PDB file of N, CA and C in Angstrom:
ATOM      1  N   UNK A   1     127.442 -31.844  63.216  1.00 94.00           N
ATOM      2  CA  UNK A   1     128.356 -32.815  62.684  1.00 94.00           C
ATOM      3  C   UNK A   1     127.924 -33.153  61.257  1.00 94.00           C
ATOM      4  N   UNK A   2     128.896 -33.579  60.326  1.00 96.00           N
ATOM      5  CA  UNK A   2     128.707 -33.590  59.134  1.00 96.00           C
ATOM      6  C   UNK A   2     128.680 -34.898  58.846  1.00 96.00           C
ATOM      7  N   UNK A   3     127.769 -35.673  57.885  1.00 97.00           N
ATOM      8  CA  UNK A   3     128.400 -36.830  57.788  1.00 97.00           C
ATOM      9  C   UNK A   3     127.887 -36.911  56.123  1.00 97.00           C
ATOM     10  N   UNK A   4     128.802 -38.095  55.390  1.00 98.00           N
ATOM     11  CA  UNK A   4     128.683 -38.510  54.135  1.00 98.00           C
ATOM     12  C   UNK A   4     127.985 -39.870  54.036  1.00 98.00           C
ATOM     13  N   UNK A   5     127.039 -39.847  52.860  1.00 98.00           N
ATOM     14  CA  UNK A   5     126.143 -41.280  52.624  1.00 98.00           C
ATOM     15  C   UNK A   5     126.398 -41.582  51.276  1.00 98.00           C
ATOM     16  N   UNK A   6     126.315 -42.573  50.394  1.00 98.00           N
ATOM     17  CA  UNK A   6     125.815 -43.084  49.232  1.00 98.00           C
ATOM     18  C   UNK A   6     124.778 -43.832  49.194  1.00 98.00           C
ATOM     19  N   UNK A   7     123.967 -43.233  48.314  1.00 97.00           N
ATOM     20  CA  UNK A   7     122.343 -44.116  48.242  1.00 97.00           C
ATOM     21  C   UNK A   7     122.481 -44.681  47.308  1.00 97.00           C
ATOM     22  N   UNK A   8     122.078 -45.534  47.146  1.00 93.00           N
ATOM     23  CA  UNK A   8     121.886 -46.923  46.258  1.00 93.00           C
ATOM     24  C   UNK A   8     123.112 -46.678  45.161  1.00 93.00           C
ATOM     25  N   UNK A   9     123.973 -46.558  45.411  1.00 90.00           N
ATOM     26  CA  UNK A   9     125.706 -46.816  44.981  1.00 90.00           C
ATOM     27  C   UNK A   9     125.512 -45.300  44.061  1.00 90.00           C
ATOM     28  N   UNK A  10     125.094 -44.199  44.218  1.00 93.00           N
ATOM     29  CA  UNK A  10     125.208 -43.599  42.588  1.00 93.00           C
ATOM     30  C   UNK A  10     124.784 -42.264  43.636  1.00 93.00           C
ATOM     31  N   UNK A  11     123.795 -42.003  44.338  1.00 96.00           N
ATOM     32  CA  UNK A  11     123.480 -41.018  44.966  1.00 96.00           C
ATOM     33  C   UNK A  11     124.575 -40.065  46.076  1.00 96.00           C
ATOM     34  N   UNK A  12     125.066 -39.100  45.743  1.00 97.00           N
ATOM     35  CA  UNK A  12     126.237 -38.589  47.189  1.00 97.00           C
ATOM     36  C   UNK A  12     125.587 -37.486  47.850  1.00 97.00           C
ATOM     37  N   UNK A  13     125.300 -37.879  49.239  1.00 98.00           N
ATOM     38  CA  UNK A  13     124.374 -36.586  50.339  1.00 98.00           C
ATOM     39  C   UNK A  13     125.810 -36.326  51.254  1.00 98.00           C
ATOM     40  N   UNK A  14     125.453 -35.173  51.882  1.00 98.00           N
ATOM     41  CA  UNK A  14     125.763 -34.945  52.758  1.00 98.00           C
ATOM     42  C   UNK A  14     124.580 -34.277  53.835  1.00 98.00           C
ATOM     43  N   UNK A  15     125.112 -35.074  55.196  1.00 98.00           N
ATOM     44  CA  UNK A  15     123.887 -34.672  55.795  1.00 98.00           C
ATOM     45  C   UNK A  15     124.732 -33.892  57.111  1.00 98.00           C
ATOM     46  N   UNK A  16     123.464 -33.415  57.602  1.00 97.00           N
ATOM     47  CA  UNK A  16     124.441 -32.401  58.971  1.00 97.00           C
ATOM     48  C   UNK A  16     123.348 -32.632  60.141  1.00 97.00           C
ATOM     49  N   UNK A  17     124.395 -33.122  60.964  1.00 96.00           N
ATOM     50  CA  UNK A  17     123.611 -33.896  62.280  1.00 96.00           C
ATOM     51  C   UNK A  17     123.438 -32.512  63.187  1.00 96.00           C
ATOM     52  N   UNK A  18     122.744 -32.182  64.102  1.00 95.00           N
ATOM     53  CA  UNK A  18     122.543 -30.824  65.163  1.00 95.00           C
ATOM     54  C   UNK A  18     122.856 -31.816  66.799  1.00 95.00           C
ATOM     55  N   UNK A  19     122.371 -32.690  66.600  1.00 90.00           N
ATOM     56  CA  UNK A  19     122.479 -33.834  67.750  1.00 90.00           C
ATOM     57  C   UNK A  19     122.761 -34.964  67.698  1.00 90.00           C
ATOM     58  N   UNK A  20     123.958 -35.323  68.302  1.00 79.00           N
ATOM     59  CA  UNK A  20     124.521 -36.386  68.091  1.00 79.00           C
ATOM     60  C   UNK A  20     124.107 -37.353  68.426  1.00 79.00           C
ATOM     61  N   UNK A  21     123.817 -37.206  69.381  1.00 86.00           N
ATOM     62  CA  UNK A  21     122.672 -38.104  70.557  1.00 86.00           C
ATOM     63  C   UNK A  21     121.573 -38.439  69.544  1.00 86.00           C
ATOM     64  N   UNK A  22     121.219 -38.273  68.806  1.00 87.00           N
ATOM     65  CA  UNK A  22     119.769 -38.232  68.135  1.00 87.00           C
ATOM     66  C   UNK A  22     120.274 -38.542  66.298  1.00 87.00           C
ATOM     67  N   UNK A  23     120.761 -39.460  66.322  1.00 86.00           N
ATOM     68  CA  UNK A  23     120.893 -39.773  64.949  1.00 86.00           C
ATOM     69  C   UNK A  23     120.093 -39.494  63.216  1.00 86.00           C
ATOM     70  N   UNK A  24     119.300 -38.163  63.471  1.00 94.00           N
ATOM     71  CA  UNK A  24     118.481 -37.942  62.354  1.00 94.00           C
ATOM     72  C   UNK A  24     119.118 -36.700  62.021  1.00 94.00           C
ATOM     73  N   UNK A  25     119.050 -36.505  60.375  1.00 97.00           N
ATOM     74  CA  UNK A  25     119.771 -35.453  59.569  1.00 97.00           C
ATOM     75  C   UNK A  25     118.746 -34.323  60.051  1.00 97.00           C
ATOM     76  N   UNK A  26     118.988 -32.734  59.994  1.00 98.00           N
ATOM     77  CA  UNK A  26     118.664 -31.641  60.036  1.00 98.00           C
ATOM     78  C   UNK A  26     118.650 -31.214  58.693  1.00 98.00           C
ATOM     79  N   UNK A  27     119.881 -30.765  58.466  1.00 98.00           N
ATOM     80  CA  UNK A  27     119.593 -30.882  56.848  1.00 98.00           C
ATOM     81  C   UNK A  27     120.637 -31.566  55.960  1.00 98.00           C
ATOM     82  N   UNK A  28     120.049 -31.852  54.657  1.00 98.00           N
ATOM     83  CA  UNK A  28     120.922 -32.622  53.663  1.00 98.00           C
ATOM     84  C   UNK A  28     120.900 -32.057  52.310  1.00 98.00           C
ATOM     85  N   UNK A  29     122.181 -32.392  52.030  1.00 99.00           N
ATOM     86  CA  UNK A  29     122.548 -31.775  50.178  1.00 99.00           C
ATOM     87  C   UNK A  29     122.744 -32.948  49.453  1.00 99.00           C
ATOM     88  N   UNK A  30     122.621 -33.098  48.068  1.00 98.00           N
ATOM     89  CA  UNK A  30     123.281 -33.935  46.858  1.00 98.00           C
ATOM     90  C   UNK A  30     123.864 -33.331  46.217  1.00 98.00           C
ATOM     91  N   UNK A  31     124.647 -33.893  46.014  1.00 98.00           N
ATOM     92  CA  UNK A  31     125.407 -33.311  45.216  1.00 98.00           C
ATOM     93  C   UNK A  31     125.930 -33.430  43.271  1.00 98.00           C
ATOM     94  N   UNK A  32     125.403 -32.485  42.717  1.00 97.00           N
ATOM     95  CA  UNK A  32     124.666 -33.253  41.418  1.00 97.00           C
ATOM     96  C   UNK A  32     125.458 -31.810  40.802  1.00 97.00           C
ATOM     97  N   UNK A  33     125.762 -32.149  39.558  1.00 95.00           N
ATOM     98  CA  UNK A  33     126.528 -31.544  38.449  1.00 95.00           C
ATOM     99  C   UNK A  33     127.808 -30.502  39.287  1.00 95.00           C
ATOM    100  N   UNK A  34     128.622 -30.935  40.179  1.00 95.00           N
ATOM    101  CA  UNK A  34     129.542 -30.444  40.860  1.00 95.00           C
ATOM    102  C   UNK A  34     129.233 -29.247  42.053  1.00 95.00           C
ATOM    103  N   UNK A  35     127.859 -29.611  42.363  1.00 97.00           N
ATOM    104  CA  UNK A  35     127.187 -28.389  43.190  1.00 97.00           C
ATOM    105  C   UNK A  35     126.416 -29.387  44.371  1.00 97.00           C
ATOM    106  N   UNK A  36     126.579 -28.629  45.876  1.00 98.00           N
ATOM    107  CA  UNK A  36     125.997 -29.238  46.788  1.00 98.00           C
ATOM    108  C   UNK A  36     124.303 -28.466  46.813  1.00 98.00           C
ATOM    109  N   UNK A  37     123.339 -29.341  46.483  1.00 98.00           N
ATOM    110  CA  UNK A  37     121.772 -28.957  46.278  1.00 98.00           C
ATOM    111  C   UNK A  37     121.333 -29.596  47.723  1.00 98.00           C
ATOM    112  N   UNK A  38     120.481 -28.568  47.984  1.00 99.00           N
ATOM    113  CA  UNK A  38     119.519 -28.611  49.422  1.00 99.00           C
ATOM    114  C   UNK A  38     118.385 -29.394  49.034  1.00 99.00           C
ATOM    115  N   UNK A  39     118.184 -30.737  49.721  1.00 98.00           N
ATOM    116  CA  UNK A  39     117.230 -31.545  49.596  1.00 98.00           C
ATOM    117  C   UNK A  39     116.510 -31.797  51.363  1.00 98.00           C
ATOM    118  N   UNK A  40     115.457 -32.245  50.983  1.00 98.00           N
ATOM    119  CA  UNK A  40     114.833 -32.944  52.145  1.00 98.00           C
ATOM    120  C   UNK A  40     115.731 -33.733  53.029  1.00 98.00           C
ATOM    121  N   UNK A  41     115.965 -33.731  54.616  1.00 98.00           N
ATOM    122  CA  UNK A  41     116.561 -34.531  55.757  1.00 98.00           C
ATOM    123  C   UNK A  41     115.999 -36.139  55.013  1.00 98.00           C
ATOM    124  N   UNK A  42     114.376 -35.981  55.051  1.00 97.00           N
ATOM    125  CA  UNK A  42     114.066 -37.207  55.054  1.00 97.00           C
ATOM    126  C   UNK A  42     114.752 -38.313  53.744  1.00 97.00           C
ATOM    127  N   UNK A  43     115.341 -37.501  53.191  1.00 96.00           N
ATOM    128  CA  UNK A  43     115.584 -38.765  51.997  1.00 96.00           C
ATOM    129  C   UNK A  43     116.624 -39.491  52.951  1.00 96.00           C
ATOM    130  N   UNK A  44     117.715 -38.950  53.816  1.00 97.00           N
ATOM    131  CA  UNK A  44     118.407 -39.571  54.670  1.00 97.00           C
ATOM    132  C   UNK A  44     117.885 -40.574  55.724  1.00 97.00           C
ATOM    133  N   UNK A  45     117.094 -40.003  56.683  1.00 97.00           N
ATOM    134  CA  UNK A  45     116.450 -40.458  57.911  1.00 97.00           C
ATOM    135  C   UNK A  45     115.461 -41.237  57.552  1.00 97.00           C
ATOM    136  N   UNK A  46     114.928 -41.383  56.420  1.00 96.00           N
ATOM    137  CA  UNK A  46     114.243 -42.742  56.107  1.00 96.00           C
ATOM    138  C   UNK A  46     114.808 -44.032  55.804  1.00 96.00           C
ATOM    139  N   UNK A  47     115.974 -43.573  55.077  1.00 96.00           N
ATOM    140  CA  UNK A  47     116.947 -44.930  54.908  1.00 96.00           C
ATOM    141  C   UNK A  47     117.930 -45.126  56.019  1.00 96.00           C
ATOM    142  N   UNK A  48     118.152 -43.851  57.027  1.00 96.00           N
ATOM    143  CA  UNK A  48     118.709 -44.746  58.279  1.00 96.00           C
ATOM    144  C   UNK A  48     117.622 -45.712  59.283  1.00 96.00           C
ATOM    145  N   UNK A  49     116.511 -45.184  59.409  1.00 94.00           N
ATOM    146  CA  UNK A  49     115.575 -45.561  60.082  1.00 94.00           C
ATOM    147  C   UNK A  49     114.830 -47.266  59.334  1.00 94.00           C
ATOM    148  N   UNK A  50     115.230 -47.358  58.112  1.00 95.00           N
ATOM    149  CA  UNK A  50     114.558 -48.339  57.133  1.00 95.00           C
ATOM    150  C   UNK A  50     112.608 -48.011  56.854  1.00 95.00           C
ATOM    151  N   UNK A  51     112.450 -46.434  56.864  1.00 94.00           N
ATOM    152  CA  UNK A  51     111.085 -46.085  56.240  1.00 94.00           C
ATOM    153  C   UNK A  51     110.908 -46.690  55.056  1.00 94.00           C
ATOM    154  N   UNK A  52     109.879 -47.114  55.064  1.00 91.00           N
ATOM    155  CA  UNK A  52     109.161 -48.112  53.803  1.00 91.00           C
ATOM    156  C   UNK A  52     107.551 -47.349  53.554  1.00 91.00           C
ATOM    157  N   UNK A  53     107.582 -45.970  53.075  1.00 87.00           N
ATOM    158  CA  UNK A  53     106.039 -45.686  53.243  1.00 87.00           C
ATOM    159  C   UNK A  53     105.255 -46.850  52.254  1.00 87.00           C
ATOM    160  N   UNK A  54     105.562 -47.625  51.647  1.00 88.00           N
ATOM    161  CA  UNK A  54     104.671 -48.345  50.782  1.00 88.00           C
ATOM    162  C   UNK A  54     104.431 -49.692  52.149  1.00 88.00           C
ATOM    163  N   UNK A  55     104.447 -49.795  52.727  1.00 85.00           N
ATOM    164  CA  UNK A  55     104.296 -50.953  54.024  1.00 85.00           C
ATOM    165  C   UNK A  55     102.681 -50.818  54.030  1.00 85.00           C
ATOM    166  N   UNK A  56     101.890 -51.516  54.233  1.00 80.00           N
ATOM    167  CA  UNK A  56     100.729 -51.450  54.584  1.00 80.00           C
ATOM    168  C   UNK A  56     100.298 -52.260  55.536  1.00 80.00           C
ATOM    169  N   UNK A  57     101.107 -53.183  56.239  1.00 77.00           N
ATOM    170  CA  UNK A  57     100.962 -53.726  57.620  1.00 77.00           C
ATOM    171  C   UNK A  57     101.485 -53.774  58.722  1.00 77.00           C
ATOM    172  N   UNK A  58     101.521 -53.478  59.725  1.00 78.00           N
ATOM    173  CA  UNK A  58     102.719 -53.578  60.702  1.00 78.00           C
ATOM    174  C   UNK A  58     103.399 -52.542  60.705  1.00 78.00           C
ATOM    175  N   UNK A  59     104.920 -52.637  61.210  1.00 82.00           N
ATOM    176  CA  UNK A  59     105.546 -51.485  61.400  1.00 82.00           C
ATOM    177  C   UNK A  59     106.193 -50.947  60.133  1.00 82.00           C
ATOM    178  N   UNK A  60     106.440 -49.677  59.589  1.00 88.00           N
ATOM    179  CA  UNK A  60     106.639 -49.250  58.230  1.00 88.00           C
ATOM    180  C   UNK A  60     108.149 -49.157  58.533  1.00 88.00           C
ATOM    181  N   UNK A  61     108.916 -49.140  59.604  1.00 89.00           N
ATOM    182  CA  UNK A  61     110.247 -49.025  60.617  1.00 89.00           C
ATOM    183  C   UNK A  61     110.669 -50.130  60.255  1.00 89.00           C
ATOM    184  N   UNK A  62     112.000 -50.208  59.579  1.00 91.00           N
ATOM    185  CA  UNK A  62     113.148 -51.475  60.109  1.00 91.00           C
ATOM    186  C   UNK A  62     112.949 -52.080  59.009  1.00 91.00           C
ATOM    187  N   UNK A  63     112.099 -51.521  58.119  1.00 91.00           N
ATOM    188  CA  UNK A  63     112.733 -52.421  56.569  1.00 91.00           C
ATOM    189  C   UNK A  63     114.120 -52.668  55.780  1.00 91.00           C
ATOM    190  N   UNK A  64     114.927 -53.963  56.086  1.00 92.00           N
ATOM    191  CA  UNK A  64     116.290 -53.696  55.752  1.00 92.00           C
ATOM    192  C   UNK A  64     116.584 -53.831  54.691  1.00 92.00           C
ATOM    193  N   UNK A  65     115.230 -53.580  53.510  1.00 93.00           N
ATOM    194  CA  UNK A  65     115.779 -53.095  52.428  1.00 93.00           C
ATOM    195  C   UNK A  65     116.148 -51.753  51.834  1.00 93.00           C
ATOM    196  N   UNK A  66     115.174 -51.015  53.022  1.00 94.00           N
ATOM    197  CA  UNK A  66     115.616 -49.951  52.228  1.00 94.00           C
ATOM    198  C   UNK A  66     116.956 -49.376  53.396  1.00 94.00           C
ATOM    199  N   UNK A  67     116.921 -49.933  54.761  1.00 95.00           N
ATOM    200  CA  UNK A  67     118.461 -49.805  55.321  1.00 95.00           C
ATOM    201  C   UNK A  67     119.995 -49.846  54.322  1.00 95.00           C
ATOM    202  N   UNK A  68     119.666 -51.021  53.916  1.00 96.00           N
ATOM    203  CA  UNK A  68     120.450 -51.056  53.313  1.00 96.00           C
ATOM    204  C   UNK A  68     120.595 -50.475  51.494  1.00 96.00           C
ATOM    205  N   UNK A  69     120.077 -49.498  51.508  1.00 96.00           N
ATOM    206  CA  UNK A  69     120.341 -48.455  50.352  1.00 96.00           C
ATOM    207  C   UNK A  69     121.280 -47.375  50.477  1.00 96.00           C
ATOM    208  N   UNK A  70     121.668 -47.147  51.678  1.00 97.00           N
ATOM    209  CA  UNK A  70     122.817 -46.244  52.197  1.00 97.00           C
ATOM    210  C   UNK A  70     123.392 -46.707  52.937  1.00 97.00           C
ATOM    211  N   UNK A  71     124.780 -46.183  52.694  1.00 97.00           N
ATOM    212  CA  UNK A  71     125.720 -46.570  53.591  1.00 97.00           C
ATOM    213  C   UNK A  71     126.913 -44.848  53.567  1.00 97.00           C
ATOM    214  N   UNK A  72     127.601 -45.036  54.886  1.00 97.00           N
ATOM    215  CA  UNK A  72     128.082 -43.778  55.412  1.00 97.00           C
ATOM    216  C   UNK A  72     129.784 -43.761  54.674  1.00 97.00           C
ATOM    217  N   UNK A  73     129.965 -43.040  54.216  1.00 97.00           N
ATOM    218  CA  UNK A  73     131.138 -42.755  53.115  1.00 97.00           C
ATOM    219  C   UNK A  73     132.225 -41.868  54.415  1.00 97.00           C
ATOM    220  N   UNK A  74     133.620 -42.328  54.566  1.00 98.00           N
ATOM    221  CA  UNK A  74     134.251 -41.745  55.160  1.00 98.00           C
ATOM    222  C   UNK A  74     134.616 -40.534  54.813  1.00 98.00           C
ATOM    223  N   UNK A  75     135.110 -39.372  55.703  1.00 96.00           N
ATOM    224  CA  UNK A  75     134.832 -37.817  55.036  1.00 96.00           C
ATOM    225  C   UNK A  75     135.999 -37.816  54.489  1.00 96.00           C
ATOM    226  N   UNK A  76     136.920 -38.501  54.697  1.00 97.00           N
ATOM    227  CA  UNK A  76     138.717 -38.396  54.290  1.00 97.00           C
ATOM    228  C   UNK A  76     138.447 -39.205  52.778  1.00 97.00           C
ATOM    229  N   UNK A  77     137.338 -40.128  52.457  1.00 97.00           N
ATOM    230  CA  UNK A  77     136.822 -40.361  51.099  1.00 97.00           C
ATOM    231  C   UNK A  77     136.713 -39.959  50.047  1.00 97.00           C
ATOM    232  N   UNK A  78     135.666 -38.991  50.582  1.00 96.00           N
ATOM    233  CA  UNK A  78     134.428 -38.312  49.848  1.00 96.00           C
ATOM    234  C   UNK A  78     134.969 -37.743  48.585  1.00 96.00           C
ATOM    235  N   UNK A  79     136.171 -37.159  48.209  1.00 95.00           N
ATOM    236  CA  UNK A  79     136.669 -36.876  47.298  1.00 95.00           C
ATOM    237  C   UNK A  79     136.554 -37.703  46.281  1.00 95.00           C
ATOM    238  N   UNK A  80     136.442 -38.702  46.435  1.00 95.00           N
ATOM    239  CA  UNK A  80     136.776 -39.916  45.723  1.00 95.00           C
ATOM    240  C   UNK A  80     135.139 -40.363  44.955  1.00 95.00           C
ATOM    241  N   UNK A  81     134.015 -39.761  45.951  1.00 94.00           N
ATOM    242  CA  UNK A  81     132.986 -39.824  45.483  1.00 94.00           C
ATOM    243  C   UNK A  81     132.308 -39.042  44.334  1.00 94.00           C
ATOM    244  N   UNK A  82     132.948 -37.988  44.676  1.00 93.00           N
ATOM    245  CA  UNK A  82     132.702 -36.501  43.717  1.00 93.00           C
ATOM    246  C   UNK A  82     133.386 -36.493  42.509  1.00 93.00           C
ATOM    247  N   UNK A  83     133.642 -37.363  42.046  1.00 81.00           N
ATOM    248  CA  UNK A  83     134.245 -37.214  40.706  1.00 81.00           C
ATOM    249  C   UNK A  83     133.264 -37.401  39.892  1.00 81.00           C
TER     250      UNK A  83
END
């Protein structure tokens, strides 16, 4: 399954789910000078998950700042992103 994100209002991924059941990207693209580029899952699955590797106490999970750096762009959208 395919799905669309914007990271911190300016970034456009597309990520591709293998399991639905299991909400973490397999792999992900950006899409930068009109070309979809193969990047790391994790730039996705850290900001769904709220990964904070700079945390140094407690759980590094569920930081809703960096949750909220992405949000999921409808695919009937996405056009609209790519300009």
């Amino acid at each position: 399954m395919e799905k669309y994100f914007l990271i911190r209002n300016r970034r456009v991924i597309k990520a591709i789910f293998n399991d639905s059941r299991i909400m973490l990207a397999d792999l992900a693209y950006e899409y930068i000078d009109g070309e979809w580029e193969k990047i790391s899952p994790n730039v996705v699955n850290d900001r769904l998950m709220g990964y904070d590797s700079t945390e140094t106490t407690g759980s590094k999970i569920g930081n809703l700042e960096v949750i909220e750096e992405i949000r999921e762009i409808p695919a009937d959208k996405i056009d609209e992103y790519l300009k």
